[in-house]
PDB file of C-alpha atoms in Angstrom:
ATOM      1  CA  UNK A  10    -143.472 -14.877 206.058  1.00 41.00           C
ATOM      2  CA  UNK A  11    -143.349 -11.567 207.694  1.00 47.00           C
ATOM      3  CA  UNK A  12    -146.548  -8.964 207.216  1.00 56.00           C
ATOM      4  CA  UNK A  13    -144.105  -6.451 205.784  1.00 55.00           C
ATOM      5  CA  UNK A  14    -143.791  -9.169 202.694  1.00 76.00           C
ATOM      6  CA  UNK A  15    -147.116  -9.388 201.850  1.00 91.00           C
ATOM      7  CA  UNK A  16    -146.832  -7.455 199.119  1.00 95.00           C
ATOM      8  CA  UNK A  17    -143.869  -8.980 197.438  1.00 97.00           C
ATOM      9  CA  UNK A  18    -144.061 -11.511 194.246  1.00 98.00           C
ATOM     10  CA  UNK A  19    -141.762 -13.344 192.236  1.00 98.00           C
ATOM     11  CA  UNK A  20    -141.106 -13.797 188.617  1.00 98.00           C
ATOM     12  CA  UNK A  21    -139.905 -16.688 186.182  1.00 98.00           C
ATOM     13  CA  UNK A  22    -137.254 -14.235 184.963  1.00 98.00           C
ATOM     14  CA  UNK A  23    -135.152 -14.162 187.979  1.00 98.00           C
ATOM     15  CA  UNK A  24    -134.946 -18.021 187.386  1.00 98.00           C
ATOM     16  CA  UNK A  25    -133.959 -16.581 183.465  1.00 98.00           C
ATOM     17  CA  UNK A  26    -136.656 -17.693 181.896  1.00 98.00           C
ATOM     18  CA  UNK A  27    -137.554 -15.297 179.463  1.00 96.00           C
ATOM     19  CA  UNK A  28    -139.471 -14.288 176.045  1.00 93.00           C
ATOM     20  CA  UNK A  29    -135.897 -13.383 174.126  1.00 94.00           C
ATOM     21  CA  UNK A  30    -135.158 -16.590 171.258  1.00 93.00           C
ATOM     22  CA  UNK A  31    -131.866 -18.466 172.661  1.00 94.00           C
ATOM     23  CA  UNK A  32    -131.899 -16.277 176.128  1.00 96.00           C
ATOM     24  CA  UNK A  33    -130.587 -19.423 177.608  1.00 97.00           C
ATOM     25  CA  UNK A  34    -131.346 -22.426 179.595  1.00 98.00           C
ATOM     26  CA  UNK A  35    -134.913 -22.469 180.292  1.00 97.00           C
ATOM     27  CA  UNK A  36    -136.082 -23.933 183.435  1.00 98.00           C
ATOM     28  CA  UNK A  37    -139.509 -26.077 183.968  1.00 97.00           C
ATOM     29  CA  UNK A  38    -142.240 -24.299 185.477  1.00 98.00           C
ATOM     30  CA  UNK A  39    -142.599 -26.943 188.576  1.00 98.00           C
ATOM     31  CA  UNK A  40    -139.124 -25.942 189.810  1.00 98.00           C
ATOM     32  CA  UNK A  41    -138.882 -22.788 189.240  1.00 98.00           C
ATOM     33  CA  UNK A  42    -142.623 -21.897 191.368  1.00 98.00           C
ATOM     34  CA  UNK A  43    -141.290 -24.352 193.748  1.00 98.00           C
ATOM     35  CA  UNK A  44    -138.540 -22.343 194.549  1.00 98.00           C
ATOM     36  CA  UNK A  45    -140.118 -19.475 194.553  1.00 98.00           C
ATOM     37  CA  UNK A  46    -142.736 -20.791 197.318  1.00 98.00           C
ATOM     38  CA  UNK A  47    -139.505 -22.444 199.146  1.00 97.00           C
ATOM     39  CA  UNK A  48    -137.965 -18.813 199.512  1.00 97.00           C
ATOM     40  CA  UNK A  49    -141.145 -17.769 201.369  1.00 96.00           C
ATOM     41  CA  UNK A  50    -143.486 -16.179 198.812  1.00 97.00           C
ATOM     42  CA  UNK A  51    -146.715 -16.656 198.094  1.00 97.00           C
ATOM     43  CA  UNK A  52    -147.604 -14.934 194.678  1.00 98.00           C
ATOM     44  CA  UNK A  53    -145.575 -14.508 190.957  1.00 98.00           C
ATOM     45  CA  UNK A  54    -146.281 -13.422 187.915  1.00 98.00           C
ATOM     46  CA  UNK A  55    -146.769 -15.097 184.741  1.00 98.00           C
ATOM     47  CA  UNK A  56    -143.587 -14.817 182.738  1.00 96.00           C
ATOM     48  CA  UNK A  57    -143.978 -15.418 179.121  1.00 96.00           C
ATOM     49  CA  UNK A  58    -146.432 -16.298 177.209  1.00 94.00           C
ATOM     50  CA  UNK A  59    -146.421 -20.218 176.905  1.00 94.00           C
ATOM     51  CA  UNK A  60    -144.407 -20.865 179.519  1.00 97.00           C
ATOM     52  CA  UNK A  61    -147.131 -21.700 182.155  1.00 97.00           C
ATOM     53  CA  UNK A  62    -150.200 -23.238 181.290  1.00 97.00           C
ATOM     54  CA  UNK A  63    -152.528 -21.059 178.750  1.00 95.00           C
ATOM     55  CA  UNK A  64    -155.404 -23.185 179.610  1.00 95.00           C
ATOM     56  CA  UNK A  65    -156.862 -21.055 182.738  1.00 95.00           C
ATOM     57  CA  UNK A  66    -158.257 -24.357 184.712  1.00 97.00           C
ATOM     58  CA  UNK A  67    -154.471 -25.826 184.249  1.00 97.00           C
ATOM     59  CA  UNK A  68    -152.675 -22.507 185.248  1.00 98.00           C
ATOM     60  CA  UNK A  69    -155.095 -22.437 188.342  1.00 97.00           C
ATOM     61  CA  UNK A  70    -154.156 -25.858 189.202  1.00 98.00           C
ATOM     62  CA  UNK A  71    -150.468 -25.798 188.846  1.00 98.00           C
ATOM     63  CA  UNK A  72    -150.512 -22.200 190.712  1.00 98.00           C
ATOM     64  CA  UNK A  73    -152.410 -23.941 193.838  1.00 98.00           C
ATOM     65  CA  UNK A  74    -150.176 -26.888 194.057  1.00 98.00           C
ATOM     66  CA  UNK A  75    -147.524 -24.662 194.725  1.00 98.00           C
ATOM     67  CA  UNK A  76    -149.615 -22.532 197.101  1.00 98.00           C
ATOM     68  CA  UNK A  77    -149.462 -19.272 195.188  1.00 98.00           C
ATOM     69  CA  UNK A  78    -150.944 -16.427 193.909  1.00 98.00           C
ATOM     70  CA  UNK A  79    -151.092 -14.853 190.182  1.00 98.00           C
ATOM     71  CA  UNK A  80    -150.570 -10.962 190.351  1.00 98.00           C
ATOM     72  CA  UNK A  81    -149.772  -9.742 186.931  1.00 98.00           C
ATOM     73  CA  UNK A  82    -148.055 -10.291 183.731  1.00 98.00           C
ATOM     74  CA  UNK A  83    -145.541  -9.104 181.424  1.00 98.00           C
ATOM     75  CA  UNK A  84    -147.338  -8.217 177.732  1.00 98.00           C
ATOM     76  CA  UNK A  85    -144.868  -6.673 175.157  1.00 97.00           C
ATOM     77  CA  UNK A  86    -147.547  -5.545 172.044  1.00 97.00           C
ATOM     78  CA  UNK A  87    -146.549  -3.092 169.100  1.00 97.00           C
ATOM     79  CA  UNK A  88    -148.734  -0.498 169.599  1.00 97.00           C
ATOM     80  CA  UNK A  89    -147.325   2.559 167.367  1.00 97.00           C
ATOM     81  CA  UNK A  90    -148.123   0.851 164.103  1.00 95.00           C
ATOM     82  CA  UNK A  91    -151.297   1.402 162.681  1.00 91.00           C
ATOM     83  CA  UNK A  92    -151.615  -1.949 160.845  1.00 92.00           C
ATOM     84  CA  UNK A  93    -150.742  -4.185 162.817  1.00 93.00           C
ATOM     85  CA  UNK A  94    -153.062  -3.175 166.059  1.00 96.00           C
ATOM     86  CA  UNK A  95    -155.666  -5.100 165.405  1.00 96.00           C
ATOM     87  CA  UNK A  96    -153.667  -8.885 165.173  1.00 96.00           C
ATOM     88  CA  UNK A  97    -151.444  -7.472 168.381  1.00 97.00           C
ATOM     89  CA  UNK A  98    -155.042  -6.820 170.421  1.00 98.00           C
ATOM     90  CA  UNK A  99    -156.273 -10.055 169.510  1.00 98.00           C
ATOM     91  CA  UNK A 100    -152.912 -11.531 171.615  1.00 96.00           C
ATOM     92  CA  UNK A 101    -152.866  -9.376 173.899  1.00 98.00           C
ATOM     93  CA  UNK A 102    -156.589  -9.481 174.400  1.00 98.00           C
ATOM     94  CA  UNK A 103    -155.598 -13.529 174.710  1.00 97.00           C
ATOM     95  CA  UNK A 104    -153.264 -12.827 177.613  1.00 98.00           C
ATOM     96  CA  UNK A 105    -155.574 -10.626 179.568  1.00 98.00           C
ATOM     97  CA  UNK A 106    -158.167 -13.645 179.628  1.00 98.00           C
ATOM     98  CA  UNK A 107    -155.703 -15.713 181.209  1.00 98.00           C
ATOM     99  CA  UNK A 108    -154.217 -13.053 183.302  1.00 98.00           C
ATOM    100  CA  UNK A 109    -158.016 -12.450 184.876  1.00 98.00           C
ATOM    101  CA  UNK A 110    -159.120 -16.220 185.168  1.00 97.00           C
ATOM    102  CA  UNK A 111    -156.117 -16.668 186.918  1.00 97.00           C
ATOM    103  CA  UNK A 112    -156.546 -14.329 189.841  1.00 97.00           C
ATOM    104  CA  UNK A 113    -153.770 -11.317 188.367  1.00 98.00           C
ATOM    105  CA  UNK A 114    -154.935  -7.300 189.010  1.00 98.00           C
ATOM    106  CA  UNK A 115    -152.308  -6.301 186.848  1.00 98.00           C
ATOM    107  CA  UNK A 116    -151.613  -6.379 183.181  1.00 98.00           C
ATOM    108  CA  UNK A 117    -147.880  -4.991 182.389  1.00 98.00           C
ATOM    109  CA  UNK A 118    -147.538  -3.499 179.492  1.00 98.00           C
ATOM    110  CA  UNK A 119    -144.630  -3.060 177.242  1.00 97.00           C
ATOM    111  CA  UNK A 120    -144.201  -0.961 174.089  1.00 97.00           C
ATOM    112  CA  UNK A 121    -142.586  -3.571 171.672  1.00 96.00           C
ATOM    113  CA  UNK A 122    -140.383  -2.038 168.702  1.00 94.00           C
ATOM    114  CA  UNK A 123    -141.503  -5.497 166.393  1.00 89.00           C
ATOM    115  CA  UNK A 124    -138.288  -6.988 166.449  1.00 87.00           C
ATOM    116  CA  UNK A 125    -137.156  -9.897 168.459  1.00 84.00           C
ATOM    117  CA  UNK A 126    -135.122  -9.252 171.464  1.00 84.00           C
ATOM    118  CA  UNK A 127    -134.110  -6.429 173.323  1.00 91.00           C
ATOM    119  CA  UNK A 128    -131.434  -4.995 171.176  1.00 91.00           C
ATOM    120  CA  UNK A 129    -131.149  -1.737 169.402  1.00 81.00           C
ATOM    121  CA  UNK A 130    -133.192   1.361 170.013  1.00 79.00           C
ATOM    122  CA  UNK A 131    -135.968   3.095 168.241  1.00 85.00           C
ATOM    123  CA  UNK A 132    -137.080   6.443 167.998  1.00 93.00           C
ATOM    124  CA  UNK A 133    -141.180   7.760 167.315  1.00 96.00           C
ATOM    125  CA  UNK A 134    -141.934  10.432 165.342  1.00 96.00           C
ATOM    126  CA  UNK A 135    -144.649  12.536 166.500  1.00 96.00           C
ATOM    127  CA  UNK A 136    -147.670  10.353 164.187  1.00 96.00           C
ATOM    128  CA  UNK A 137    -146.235   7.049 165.768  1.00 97.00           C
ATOM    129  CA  UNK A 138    -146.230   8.233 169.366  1.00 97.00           C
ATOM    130  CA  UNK A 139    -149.612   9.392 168.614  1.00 97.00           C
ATOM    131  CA  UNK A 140    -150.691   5.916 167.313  1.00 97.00           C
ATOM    132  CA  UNK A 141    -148.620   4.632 170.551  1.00 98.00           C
ATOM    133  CA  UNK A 142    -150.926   6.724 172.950  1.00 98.00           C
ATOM    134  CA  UNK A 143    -154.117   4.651 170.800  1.00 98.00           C
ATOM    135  CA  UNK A 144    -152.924   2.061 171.159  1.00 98.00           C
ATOM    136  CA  UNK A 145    -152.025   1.998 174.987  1.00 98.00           C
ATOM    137  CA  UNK A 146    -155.916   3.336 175.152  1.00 98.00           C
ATOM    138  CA  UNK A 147    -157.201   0.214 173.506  1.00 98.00           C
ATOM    139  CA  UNK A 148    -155.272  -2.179 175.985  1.00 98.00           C
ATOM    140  CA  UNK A 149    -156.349  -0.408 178.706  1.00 98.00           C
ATOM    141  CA  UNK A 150    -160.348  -0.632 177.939  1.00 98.00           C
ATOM    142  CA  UNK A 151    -160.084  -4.204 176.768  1.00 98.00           C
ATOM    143  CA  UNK A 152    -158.109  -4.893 180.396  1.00 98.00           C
ATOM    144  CA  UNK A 153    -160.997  -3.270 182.129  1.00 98.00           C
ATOM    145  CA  UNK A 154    -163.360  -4.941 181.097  1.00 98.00           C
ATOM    146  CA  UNK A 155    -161.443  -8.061 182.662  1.00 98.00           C
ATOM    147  CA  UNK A 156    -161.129  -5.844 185.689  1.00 98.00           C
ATOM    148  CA  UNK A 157    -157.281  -5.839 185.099  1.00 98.00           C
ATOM    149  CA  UNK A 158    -155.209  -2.837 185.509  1.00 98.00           C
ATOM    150  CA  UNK A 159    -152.730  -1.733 183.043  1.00 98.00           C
ATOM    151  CA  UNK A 160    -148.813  -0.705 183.660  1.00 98.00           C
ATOM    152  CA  UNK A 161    -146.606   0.768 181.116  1.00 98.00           C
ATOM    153  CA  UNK A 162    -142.807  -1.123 181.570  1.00 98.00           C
ATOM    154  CA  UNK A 163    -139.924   0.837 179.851  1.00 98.00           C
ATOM    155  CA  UNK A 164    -137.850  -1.681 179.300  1.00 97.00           C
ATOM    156  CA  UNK A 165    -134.577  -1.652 177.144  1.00 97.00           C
ATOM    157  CA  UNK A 166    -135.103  -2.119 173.420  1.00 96.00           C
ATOM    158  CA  UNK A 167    -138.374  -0.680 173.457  1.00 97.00           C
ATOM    159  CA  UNK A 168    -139.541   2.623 172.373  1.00 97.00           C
ATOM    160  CA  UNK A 169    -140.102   3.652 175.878  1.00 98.00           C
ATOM    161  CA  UNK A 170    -136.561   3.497 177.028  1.00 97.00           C
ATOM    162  CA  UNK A 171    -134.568   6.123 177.807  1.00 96.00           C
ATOM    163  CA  UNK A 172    -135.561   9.884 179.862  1.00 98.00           C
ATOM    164  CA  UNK A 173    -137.009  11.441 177.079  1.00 97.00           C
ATOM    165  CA  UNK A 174    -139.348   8.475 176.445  1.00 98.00           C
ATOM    166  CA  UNK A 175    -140.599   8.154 179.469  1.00 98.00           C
ATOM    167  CA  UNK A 176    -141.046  12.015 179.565  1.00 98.00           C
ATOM    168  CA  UNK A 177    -142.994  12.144 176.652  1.00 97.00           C
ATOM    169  CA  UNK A 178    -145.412   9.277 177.771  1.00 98.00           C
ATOM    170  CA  UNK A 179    -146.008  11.264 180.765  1.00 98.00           C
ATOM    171  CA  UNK A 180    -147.317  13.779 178.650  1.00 97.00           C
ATOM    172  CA  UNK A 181    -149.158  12.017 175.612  1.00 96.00           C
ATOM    173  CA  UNK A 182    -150.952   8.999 177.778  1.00 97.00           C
ATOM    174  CA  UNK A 183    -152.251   8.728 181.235  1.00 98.00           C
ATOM    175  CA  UNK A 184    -151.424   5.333 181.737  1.00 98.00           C
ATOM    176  CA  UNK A 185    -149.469   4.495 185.087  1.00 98.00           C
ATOM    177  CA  UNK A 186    -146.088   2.991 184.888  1.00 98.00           C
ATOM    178  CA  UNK A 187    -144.661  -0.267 185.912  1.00 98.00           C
ATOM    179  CA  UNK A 188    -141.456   1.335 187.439  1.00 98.00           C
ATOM    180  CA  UNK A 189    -139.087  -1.300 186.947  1.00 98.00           C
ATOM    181  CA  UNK A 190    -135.575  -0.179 188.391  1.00 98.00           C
ATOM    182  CA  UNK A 191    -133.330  -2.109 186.282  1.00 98.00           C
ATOM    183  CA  UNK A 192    -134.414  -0.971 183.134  1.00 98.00           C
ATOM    184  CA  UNK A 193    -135.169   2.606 183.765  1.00 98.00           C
ATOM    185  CA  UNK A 194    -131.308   2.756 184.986  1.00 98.00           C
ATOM    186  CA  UNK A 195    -130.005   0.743 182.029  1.00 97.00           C
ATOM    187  CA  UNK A 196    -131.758   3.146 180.104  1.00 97.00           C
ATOM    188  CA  UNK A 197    -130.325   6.227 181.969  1.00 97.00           C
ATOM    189  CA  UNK A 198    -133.080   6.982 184.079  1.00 98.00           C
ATOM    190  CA  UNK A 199    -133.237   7.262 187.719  1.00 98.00           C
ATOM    191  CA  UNK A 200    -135.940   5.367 189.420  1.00 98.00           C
ATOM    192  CA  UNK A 201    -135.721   7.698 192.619  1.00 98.00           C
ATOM    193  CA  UNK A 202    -135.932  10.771 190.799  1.00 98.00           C
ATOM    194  CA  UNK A 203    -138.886   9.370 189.265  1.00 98.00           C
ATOM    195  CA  UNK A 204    -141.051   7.891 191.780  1.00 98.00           C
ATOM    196  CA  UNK A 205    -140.624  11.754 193.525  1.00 98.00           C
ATOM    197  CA  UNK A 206    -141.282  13.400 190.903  1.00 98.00           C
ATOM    198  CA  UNK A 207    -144.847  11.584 189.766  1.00 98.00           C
ATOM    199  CA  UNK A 208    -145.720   9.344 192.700  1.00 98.00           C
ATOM    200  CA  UNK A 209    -149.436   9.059 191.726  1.00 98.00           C
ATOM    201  CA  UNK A 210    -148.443   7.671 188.144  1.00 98.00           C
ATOM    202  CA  UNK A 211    -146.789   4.420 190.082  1.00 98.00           C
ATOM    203  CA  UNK A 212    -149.195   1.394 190.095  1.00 98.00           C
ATOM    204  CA  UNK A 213    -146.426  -1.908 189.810  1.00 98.00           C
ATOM    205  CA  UNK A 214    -142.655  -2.312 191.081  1.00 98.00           C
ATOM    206  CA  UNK A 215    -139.737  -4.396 189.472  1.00 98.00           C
ATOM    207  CA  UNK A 216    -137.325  -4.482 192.006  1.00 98.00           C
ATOM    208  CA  UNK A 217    -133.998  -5.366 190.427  1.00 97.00           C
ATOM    209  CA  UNK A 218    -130.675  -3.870 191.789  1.00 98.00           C
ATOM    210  CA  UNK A 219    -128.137  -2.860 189.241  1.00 98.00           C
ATOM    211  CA  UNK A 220    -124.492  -2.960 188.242  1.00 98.00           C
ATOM    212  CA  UNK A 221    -123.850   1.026 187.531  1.00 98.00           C
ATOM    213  CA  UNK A 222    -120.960   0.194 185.029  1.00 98.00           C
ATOM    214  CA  UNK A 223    -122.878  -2.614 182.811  1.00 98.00           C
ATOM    215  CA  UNK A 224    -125.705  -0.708 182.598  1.00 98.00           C
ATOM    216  CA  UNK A 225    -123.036   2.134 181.327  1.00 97.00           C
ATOM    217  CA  UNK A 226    -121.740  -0.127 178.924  1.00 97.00           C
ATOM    218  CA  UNK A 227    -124.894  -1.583 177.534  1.00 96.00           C
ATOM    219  CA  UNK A 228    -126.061   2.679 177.254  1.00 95.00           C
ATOM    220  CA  UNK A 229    -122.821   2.908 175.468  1.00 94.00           C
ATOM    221  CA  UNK A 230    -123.503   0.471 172.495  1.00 93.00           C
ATOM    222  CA  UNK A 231    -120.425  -1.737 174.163  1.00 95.00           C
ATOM    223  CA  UNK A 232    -122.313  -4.404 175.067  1.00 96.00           C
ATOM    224  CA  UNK A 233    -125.116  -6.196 174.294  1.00 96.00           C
ATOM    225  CA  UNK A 234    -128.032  -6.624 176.722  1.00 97.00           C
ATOM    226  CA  UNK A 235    -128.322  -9.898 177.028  1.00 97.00           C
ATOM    227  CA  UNK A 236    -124.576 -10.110 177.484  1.00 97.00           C
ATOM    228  CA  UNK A 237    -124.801  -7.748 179.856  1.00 98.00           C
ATOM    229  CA  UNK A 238    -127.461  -9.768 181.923  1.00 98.00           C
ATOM    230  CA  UNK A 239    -125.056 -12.964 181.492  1.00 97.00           C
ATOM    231  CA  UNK A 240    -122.384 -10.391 183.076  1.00 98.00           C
ATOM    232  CA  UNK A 241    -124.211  -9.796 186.237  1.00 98.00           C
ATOM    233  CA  UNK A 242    -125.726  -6.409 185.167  1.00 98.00           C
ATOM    234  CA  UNK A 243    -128.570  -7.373 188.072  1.00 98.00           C
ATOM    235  CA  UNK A 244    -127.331  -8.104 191.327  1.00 98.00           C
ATOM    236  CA  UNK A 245    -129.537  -9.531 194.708  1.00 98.00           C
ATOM    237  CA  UNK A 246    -130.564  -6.564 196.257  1.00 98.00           C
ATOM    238  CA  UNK A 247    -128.028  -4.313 198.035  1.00 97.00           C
ATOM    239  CA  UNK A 248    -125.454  -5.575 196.365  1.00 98.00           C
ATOM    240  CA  UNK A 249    -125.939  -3.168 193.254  1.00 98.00           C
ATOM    241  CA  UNK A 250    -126.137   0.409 192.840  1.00 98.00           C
ATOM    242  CA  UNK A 251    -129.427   1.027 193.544  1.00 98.00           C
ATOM    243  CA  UNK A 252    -130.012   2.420 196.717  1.00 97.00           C
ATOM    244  CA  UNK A 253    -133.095   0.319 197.908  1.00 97.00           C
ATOM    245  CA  UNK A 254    -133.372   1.384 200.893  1.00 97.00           C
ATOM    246  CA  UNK A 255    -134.580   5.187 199.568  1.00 97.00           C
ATOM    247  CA  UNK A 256    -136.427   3.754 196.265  1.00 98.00           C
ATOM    248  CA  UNK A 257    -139.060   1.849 198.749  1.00 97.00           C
ATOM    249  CA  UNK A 258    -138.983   4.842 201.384  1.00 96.00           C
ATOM    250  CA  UNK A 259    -139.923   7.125 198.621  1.00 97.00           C
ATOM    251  CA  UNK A 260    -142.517   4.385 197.241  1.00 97.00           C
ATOM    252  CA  UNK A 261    -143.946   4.111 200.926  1.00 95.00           C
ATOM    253  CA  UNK A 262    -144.109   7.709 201.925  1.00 94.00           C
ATOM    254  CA  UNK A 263    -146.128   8.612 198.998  1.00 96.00           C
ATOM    255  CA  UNK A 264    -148.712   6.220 199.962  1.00 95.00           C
ATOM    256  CA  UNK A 265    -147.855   3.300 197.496  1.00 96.00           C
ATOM    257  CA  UNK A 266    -150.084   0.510 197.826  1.00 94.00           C
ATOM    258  CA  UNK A 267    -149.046  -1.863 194.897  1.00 96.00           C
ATOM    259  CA  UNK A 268    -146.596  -5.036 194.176  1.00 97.00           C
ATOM    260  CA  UNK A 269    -143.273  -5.280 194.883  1.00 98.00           C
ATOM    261  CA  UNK A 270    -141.771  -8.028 192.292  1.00 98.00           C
ATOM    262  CA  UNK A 271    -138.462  -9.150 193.238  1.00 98.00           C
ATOM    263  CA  UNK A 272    -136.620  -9.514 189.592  1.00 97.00           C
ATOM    264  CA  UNK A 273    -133.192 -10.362 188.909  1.00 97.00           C
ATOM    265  CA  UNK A 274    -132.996 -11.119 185.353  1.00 97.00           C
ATOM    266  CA  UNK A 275    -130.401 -13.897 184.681  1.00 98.00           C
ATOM    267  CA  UNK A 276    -129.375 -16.167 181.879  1.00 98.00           C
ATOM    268  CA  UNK A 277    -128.434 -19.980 182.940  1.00 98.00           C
ATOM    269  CA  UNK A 278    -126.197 -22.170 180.327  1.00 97.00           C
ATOM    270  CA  UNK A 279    -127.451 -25.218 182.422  1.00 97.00           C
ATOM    271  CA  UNK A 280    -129.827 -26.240 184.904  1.00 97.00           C
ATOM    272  CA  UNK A 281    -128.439 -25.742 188.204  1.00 97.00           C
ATOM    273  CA  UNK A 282    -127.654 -28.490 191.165  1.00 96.00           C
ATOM    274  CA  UNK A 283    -130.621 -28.227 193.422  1.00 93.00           C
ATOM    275  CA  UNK A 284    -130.415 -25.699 196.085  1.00 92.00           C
ATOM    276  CA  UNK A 285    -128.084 -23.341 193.900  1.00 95.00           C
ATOM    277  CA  UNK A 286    -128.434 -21.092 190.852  1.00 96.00           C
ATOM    278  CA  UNK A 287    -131.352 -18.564 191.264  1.00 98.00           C
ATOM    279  CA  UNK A 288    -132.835 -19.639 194.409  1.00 98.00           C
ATOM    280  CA  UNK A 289    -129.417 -18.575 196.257  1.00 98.00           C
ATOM    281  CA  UNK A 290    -129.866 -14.998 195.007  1.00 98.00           C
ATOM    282  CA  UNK A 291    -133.842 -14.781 194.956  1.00 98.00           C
ATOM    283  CA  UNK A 292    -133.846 -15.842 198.824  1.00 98.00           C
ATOM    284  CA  UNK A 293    -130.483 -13.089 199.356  1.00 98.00           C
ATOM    285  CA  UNK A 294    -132.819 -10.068 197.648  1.00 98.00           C
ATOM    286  CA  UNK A 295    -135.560 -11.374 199.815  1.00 97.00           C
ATOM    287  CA  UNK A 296    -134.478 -11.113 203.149  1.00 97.00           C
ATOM    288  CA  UNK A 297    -132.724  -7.655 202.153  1.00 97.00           C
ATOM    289  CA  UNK A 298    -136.130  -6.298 201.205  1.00 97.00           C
ATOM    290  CA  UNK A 299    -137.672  -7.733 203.972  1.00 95.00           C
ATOM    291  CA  UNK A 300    -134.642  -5.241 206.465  1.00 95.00           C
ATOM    292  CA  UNK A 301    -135.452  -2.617 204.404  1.00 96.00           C
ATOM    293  CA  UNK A 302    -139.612  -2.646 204.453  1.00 92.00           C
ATOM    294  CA  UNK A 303    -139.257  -3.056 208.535  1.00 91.00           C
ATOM    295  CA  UNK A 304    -136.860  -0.329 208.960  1.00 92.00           C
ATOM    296  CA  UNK A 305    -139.458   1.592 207.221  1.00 92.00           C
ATOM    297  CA  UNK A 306    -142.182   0.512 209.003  1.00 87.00           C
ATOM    298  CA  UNK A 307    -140.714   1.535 211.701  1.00 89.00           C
ATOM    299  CA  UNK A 308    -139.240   5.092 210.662  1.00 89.00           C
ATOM    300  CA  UNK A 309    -142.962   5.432 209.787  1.00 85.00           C
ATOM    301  CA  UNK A 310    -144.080   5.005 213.384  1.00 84.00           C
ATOM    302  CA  UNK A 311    -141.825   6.750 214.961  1.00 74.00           C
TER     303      UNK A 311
END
């Protein structure tokens, strides 16, 4: 694998295993890490809880045997709701244990609205977001003290979603941001405008590449999320409506140092033939990133 790729990762959810009840078919670990060491990479993260191995020896083991490293993890928690902090600590205390004894830096956190899913919306009032900013406090001592670092993901059908959301955390929390591109354009953000505006606040990439009119749609209340996802709302990178090429420029330029996690959310009604499904796309988005980090490399040296 190239040195410009050492900082890229994959994740179970471009292989559309995810968290959400009845997302769809859910393939088993062994392939899916297997792939994503056959496209060339060498680290992933977690995916959801359960999914690989919660006992830290077995996660190490299964991890090796596919000659890769653990970088992070995706934690949603409900953090704006006074009583029921203390039970989500205790799991997400749980999933920073195994996070650390596997080898991860990086503990991504996502502001959970309680309900299952990603559907819907929810607004704070001014007590909750207070109780938010708390709660994001508490994660991120009990995640140092495991020597993890902590992320904040908006992420659709949160309550960090939309502009205003992710304006307002800004303001109420210092906690850096897992800038994942897919959802902050879904949720009518622009991940371009953001990573120029507060550079220093950027500690974790999700690289996804996005269909502009789904993500209209789905902003629109005219389609659901995960229907959008089974629509194609992510695309390998470069063929969406992100423009890469600037998002990593700007990432680079400012001295960004982190993880690039190629993620291109997807929902399977079957297990794929081997060779096709996921792989196809994860190893397209993969070789695009790779163009894009050389060319600037090399911008960067003249």
């Amino acid at each position: 694998m190239s040195r410009a790729l050492d900082r890229v990762a994959g994740a179970p959810i471009s292989w559309g295993v995810c968290e959400v009840p009845g997302w769809g078919y859910q393939l088993d670990p062994d392939r899916v890490l297997g792939e994503v060491a056959e496209i060339g990479l060498r680290a992933t993260e977690l995916g959801p809880e359960g999914y690989l191995p919660i006992d830290a020896a077995s996660l190490r083991e299964l991890l090796a045997a596919h000659g890769l490293a653990l970088v992070a993890g995706f934690v949603p928690a409900v953090l704006h709701l006074e009583g029921a902090l203390a039970d989500e600590l205790v799991r997400v205390e749980a999933s920073a244990d195994l996070l650390a004894s596997g080898g991860a830096t990086m503990l991504v956190l996502a502001a959970a609205t309680g309900r299952d899913g990603y559907e819907g919306s929810a607004e704070l009032d001014a007590d909750a977001w207070s109780a938010l900013a708390r709660g994001i406090d508490r994660v991120v001592e009990l995640a140092a003290d495991r020597r993890l670092a902590v992320s904040l993901h908006p992420h659709v059908g949160t309550v960090v979603e939309g502009p205003h959301h992710v304006e307002r955390l800004l303001e109420r929390s210092p906690v850096p941001l897992c800038v994942d591109t897919g959802h902050l354009m879904v949720g009518g953000s622009d991940p371009l405008e953001l990573v120029r505006a507060v550079p220093e606040r950027v500690a974790h990439v999700h690289l996804k590449d996005v269909n502009a009119d789904l993500a209209e749609q789905v902003r629109a209340k005219g389609l659901t999320y995960h229907e959008a996802v089974r629509r194609g709302l992510y695309q390998p990178l470069g063929a969406g409506d992100l423009d890469v090429p600037e998002l990593v420029g700007a990432l680079e330029r400012s001295g960004y140092g982190g993880w690039y996690v190629l993620e291109q959310d997807t929902v399977l009604e079957a297990e794929p033939e081997r060779g096709t499904g996921p792989i196809r796309d994860a190893r397209t988005s993969l070789a695009s990133l790779e163009r894009v980090i050389e060319e600037v490399n090399a911008a960067a040296t003249g």
